Structures are given as structure tokens and as C-alpha cells.
XYZ file of C-alpha atoms in Angstrom:
364
model
C 0.008 0.031 0.032
C 1.419 3.537 -0.710
C 2.703 5.895 1.921
C 0.164 8.712 2.148
C 1.059 11.318 5.036
C -2.189 12.805 6.531
C 0.203 15.457 8.350
C 2.913 17.029 6.524
C 4.935 16.970 9.760
C 4.811 13.251 10.042
C 7.255 10.950 8.279
C 5.383 8.692 5.603
C 4.775 4.958 6.687
C 4.179 2.283 4.106
C 2.224 -0.746 4.957
C 3.384 -4.208 3.182
C 1.836 -7.658 3.372
C 4.294 -10.598 4.024
C 4.681 -11.276 0.030
C 4.964 -7.541 -0.596
C 7.806 -7.122 2.070
C 9.739 -9.820 0.442
C 9.439 -8.178 -2.980
C 10.314 -4.744 -1.935
C 13.082 -5.927 0.484
C 14.747 -7.947 -2.247
C 14.413 -5.069 -4.670
C 16.203 -2.568 -2.324
C 18.851 -5.164 -1.622
C 19.578 -5.641 -5.561
C 20.138 -2.056 -5.920
C 22.746 -1.703 -3.312
C 26.520 -1.041 -4.196
C 29.799 -1.101 -2.515
C 29.927 0.733 0.771
C 26.062 0.684 1.382
C 24.562 -1.134 4.338
C 22.063 -4.191 4.803
C 20.996 -5.548 8.136
C 18.445 -8.112 8.817
C 17.156 -9.372 12.089
C 14.708 -12.058 12.445
C 13.492 -14.668 14.990
C 13.618 -17.669 12.528
C 14.239 -18.407 8.912
C 13.773 -21.006 6.476
C 16.062 -21.043 3.441
C 13.946 -23.779 1.709
C 11.015 -21.345 1.090
C 11.587 -20.055 -2.359
C 11.214 -16.499 -1.221
C 13.664 -16.598 1.524
C 16.095 -18.483 -0.757
C 15.843 -15.417 -3.368
C 16.538 -13.159 -0.420
C 19.668 -15.014 0.473
C 20.989 -14.931 -3.239
C 20.684 -11.173 -3.015
C 22.488 -10.770 0.355
C 25.176 -13.144 -1.144
C 25.430 -11.045 -4.284
C 25.412 -7.752 -2.161
C 28.255 -8.899 0.355
C 30.332 -9.909 -2.929
C 30.111 -6.460 -4.283
C 31.106 -4.855 -1.081
C 27.860 -4.144 1.005
C 28.193 -4.187 4.562
C 25.754 -7.059 4.948
C 24.690 -8.839 8.203
C 21.950 -11.406 9.219
C 21.108 -12.454 12.927
C 18.697 -15.132 13.606
C 17.650 -16.066 17.305
C 19.212 -19.262 18.540
C 15.376 -20.372 18.782
C 15.875 -21.529 15.187
C 18.210 -24.102 16.228
C 16.753 -25.166 19.500
C 13.696 -26.891 18.145
C 13.207 -29.522 15.341
C 10.597 -29.116 12.743
C 8.261 -31.191 14.958
C 8.930 -28.849 18.030
C 11.035 -31.228 19.888
C 14.456 -30.073 21.323
C 17.706 -30.597 19.590
C 20.901 -31.235 21.732
C 21.603 -27.606 21.454
C 19.133 -27.314 24.353
C 21.269 -29.841 26.289
C 24.746 -28.834 25.655
C 24.889 -25.102 25.323
C 26.622 -25.403 22.187
C 25.539 -25.828 18.495
C 25.221 -29.605 17.815
C 28.093 -31.100 15.458
C 25.375 -33.236 13.755
C 22.224 -31.247 12.760
C 19.176 -32.609 11.156
C 18.893 -31.637 7.392
C 16.500 -28.913 8.012
C 18.854 -27.346 10.661
C 22.031 -28.033 8.733
C 20.275 -26.113 5.644
C 19.875 -23.013 7.943
C 23.393 -23.176 9.066
C 24.873 -23.713 5.780
C 22.877 -20.560 4.534
C 24.471 -18.485 7.355
C 28.205 -19.738 6.401
C 27.556 -19.048 2.855
C 26.878 -15.469 3.612
C 30.046 -15.297 5.569
C 32.087 -16.766 2.926
C 30.555 -14.196 0.462
C 32.168 -11.299 2.542
C 28.766 -10.631 4.881
C 28.576 -11.627 8.525
C 25.877 -13.579 10.642
C 25.159 -14.165 14.237
C 22.987 -16.657 16.063
C 21.625 -14.438 19.006
C 20.854 -15.463 22.638
C 22.618 -19.171 22.638
C 21.525 -21.004 25.842
C 23.285 -19.738 28.840
C 22.504 -23.101 30.620
C 21.593 -26.730 29.970
C 17.783 -27.472 30.101
C 16.951 -23.871 30.137
C 13.318 -22.613 29.080
C 13.750 -22.356 25.172
C 11.216 -19.429 25.151
C 13.095 -17.388 27.878
C 15.541 -14.609 26.707
C 14.799 -15.284 23.016
C 15.107 -12.387 20.455
C 11.708 -11.894 18.862
C 12.793 -8.739 16.806
C 11.889 -8.656 13.269
C 13.571 -5.678 11.178
C 15.796 -4.643 8.469
C 17.845 -1.543 7.572
C 18.867 -0.931 3.953
C 21.068 2.480 4.002
C 18.366 4.971 5.033
C 15.318 2.770 4.730
C 13.679 0.800 8.014
C 11.304 -2.401 8.014
C 9.727 -3.713 10.969
C 6.675 -5.781 11.918
C 5.641 -9.356 12.473
C 7.261 -11.015 9.470
C 10.144 -13.965 10.259
C 11.989 -15.067 7.054
C 9.593 -17.907 6.546
C 6.549 -18.990 4.391
C 4.808 -15.998 2.823
C 1.380 -17.520 3.226
C 1.023 -16.116 6.656
C -1.211 -13.102 7.059
C 1.263 -10.505 8.465
C 2.367 -7.116 8.288
C 5.524 -5.031 7.842
C 6.054 -1.159 7.752
C 8.635 0.755 5.979
C 10.062 3.946 6.878
C 12.581 6.235 4.910
C 14.403 8.325 7.378
C 18.010 8.801 8.001
C 17.791 9.360 11.807
C 16.144 6.383 12.349
C 17.820 4.163 10.200
C 21.070 5.306 11.664
C 19.635 4.648 15.149
C 18.232 1.217 14.548
C 21.148 0.061 12.619
C 23.549 1.103 15.733
C 21.305 -0.771 17.827
C 21.058 -3.833 15.803
C 24.591 -3.685 14.942
C 25.454 -3.966 18.643
C 23.145 -6.915 19.232
C 24.705 -8.796 16.165
C 28.208 -8.113 17.161
C 27.319 -9.542 20.958
C 25.124 -12.084 19.517
C 22.898 -11.207 22.574
C 20.252 -8.734 23.066
C 20.902 -8.839 26.886
C 24.765 -7.668 26.649
C 23.720 -5.283 23.800
C 20.846 -3.338 25.558
C 21.846 -4.083 29.340
C 18.378 -4.732 30.265
C 17.201 -1.306 29.290
C 14.354 -1.027 27.099
C 14.613 1.706 24.105
C 12.540 4.513 22.862
C 13.396 6.499 19.626
C 11.141 9.497 18.602
C 10.662 9.422 14.972
C 8.452 12.548 14.787
C 5.948 14.315 17.026
C 3.415 11.390 17.054
C 5.553 8.410 16.176
C 7.739 6.475 18.535
C 9.922 3.530 17.753
C 10.151 0.887 20.731
C 12.539 -1.813 21.415
C 12.304 -4.239 24.414
C 15.542 -5.285 25.684
C 14.304 -8.976 26.847
C 14.456 -8.340 30.634
C 11.963 -10.598 32.228
C 8.599 -8.990 33.426
C 9.589 -5.614 31.825
C 8.178 -4.479 28.363
C 7.869 -1.007 27.240
C 6.129 -2.171 24.212
C 3.491 -3.980 26.045
C 2.882 -1.132 28.589
C 2.405 1.230 25.752
C -0.190 -1.204 24.110
C -2.275 -1.274 27.287
C -2.256 2.501 27.593
C -3.446 2.757 23.993
C -6.254 0.312 24.653
C -7.133 2.127 27.849
C -7.424 5.482 26.156
C -9.609 4.194 23.163
C -13.004 5.959 23.094
C -14.779 4.389 20.303
C -12.946 1.298 18.703
C -10.404 -1.331 19.269
C -9.072 -3.633 16.605
C -6.457 -6.296 17.690
C -4.827 -8.896 15.817
C -2.854 -11.858 17.223
C -2.034 -15.353 16.551
C -3.435 -16.088 19.700
C -6.493 -14.973 21.783
C -4.941 -12.183 23.925
C -5.789 -13.617 27.198
C -4.801 -12.549 30.908
C -3.873 -8.968 31.440
C -4.919 -7.898 27.885
C -8.307 -9.186 27.915
C -8.891 -7.469 31.412
C -8.128 -4.280 29.536
C -10.219 -5.225 26.534
C -12.999 -6.187 28.981
C -12.736 -2.776 30.606
C -12.950 -0.822 27.196
C -15.794 -3.037 26.180
C -17.941 -2.145 29.304
C -17.356 1.477 28.907
C -18.932 1.288 25.357
C -15.947 0.820 23.131
C -16.430 -1.518 19.981
C -13.835 -4.421 20.492
C -12.687 -6.325 17.456
C -10.523 -9.284 18.324
C -8.830 -11.226 15.186
C -7.180 -14.480 15.982
C -6.394 -17.908 14.922
C -8.774 -20.948 15.710
C -6.925 -23.296 18.029
C -6.752 -25.850 15.223
C -4.509 -23.535 13.345
C -1.681 -24.197 15.772
C 0.597 -27.193 15.552
C 0.605 -29.688 18.425
C 0.624 -29.086 21.307
C 0.187 -25.323 21.078
C -3.373 -26.238 19.601
C -4.300 -27.969 22.966
C -3.202 -24.990 24.966
C -4.959 -22.529 23.010
C -8.228 -24.369 22.898
C -7.749 -24.328 26.708
C -7.043 -20.550 26.856
C -9.979 -19.758 24.709
C -12.408 -21.996 26.755
C -11.147 -20.473 30.070
C -11.428 -16.763 28.638
C -15.139 -17.617 27.405
C -15.920 -18.192 31.132
C -15.300 -14.540 32.149
C -15.127 -12.893 28.731
C -18.163 -11.145 27.053
C -19.018 -13.266 24.065
C -18.665 -10.510 21.399
C -14.857 -10.660 21.896
C -14.723 -14.018 20.116
C -16.510 -13.305 16.993
C -13.214 -12.229 15.483
C -11.762 -15.880 15.470
C -10.840 -16.689 11.678
C -12.256 -19.539 9.893
C -10.793 -22.632 8.343
C -10.552 -20.812 4.976
C -8.163 -18.185 6.440
C -4.494 -18.952 6.372
C -2.656 -18.401 9.836
C -2.644 -14.862 10.943
C 0.648 -13.534 12.612
C 0.097 -9.908 12.246
C 0.565 -8.014 15.512
C -1.516 -4.907 15.408
C -3.556 -2.739 17.889
C -5.423 0.036 16.086
C -7.920 2.301 17.825
C -9.577 5.540 17.244
C -6.607 7.203 18.817
C -3.725 5.574 16.871
C -1.900 2.399 16.456
C 1.002 0.021 17.301
C 2.469 -2.372 15.304
C 5.389 -4.920 15.464
C 6.829 -8.125 16.770
C 4.858 -8.078 20.146
C 1.932 -10.418 20.539
C 0.351 -8.051 23.187
C 0.216 -10.842 25.654
C 1.900 -11.346 29.068
C 3.641 -14.863 28.403
C 6.627 -13.179 26.466
C 6.877 -10.539 29.001
C 7.282 -13.029 31.784
C 9.761 -15.049 29.803
C 11.599 -12.171 28.884
C 11.573 -11.508 25.017
C 13.371 -8.817 22.932
C 10.667 -7.242 20.750
C 10.362 -4.151 18.553
C 7.281 -1.911 17.656
C 6.155 1.238 16.334
C 3.279 3.343 17.774
C 1.730 6.464 15.938
C -0.862 8.592 18.074
C -2.884 9.520 14.765
C -6.146 8.216 13.751
C -5.543 8.334 10.147
C -2.435 5.936 10.557
C -4.814 3.386 12.482
C -7.435 3.677 9.579
C -4.659 2.725 6.971
C -3.460 -0.155 9.114
C -7.014 -1.538 9.518
C -7.701 -1.178 5.901
C -4.422 -2.916 5.111
C -5.289 -5.971 7.489
C -8.908 -6.238 6.062
C -7.585 -6.416 2.629
C -4.996 -8.963 3.538
C -7.948 -11.098 5.306
C -10.141 -10.759 2.254
C -7.632 -11.605 -0.351
C -6.494 -14.467 1.600
C -10.050 -15.837 2.047
C -10.772 -15.711 -1.681
C -7.464 -17.121 -2.683
């Protein structure tokens, strides 16, 4: 979707679906030259996906022609097998010498980037054996290409998910985020790079970039999202791969009771792989015992692909990023990224984009 600034003082923001994000990202990387910079950060990636493979090829080519090229993935990518069972990485604290074919393909793709002159890092490797694989991970999804910034919910995986990214062309924002992600890449750790301090960067007078450091029970993004819900006067739309239970639900219920129209869009439990399908089913069942039925009308049908977009849009503004807006990740300690713009027109654009993606995927 085109970036249409509603206020001349605001920096334009472009919305991308996941497939559009791949197309634009690949195009921008292909146009870089020696001395330029390309930095990508993701939780997971799958080089077997054609779009991801094409992206990697552009990264390799960019590195070969002298572009400062880096790719960081979270260790979570190597902690679990395709069937969600733990690998020996979880047991030994070191990357296993023998990996499954899928995991070896991922590692080989990273090594190929290094061989071409770029760099890679595996973030947040286990600090101890038998640790919680969810604790301390980096859930950040962003990219910096020269003065252009992308951020949102998209991992480097299948483009079939319903997901959103946003793009901003701004030198100051790009410099700030590149410095931060470059520090994370060098340290191979969000914890050491950010020292447990959540970060904020003011882009313009209504727009703020937020980054959670991953400290347990601390999240500037979650706090900001809850305030956005609390300040809504007319409407709230929230999209999440899970029904946003516990603390988030309490805030949504309060909004509903004061007359705000609340629309929660989430996956039906059967869309999740085992055992998360059972866990999600239990969460939905439990919440239905204490939550107004209107809040469950947005459960997607079987016809829809998996929704992975993380968006809260109200009549006051919108927040979008990698955070699921639930407390579980905050309790574990998860590094996240998000952007909030306190502008109703931005929220309307976000809603239009997600509605278009939902309808297009339903009809596909």
C-alpha cells in the first residue's frame, strides 16, 4: 500500500503484506552498491522457502560487491526441530556437530553469507542446559537498508501467513536502529547489547520506535499497548496469532464495558501445531467463562491462512510490531520491536491493510 502522509509533519509510513515485504526487500537489496549497508534481524528463517532463498541470493550478491551485509537469527531457530521437539543444542549449550537436514540447511545458508564477505550471528544461545527455550529469545523482526527501515511481524519463513510490516525512509531512524541492531549482532545477544534497558526513539511528534531488551517482566511495548487500549474512546481492533488472554483481556473487557467497540482477530486453535493447539483451546475455553462473547466473534475460519500480524488500532492511533501483546513473552523475557503512531488516520490505514489481507487470503 502507498505511504500517504495525512500530516505534513509526519514521516510517511508504508504498509506491506508479507509477500509485498519480500518483493520490496529483495528489490532494495539488489539496488545496493559497495559501501552501502544491509542489516537483517529475525527470530527464525527457512531457506527452503523460495522467497527466502531468493532473498539469501541477493544478500550473497550484495556481500560480494562490497555491501556491509549482516543477518542475525535467534538461537530458537536451532533449539527446536521441525516437529517442535528439542535439539541437543538445548542440552549442551553449544550448537550440535550433527544437525538434522533442515537445521543444517539453515546453518549452511548463514555460513555461505560469511563466505561471500558478509556476517551472521546466532543470538541468545542457551546460557545453561535444560533452560526454558522461550526465555531470553529475540523476537525482533526488522531490516535496515541504507536509510530505509522495515519492522513488524514477519519472520523469514513462508509468505502464506497473514502478516504485516511497515517501511520508513528516514536517515535518523535508520542510523539509530542500525547502531542498535549492529551492537546486538556483534554481541550475539540482546541482553548484553541492551543491558536490560528498553529503548525508545522519537521519529516525529506522533511516532515512537520501541525496542524491548528482553528483561523478564519488563516491556515498554506491552505497557504502551495497554495504554493505547485504555485511551480508546470508540473502537479497538487487535490482531494476534493467539486470543490475547490474561492481562490484555482484562483491559479489553474494561474498554468493552465503557462502550468501546472491540474486535479481536485471532486464529482458531486448530491452526496451531501440537501441543499449542491444545493449549490455545484451553485458553480460549477459560477466557469464555469470564469474557463477553462479543470478543470471540473475530476468530478466523478454516478458510483463512494463519494470522501472524501483531496490530492494535484504535480511534486514537495504532501500534504494530513483533509483540503479541500478551503477558507470556513478557514474563519469559523477550526482545521485541514495535512502532506506535498516535494518529487516527494511521490507525485507519492499518485497519484497511489488514482487512484487505484477510479478504484477499480468504478468496485465494
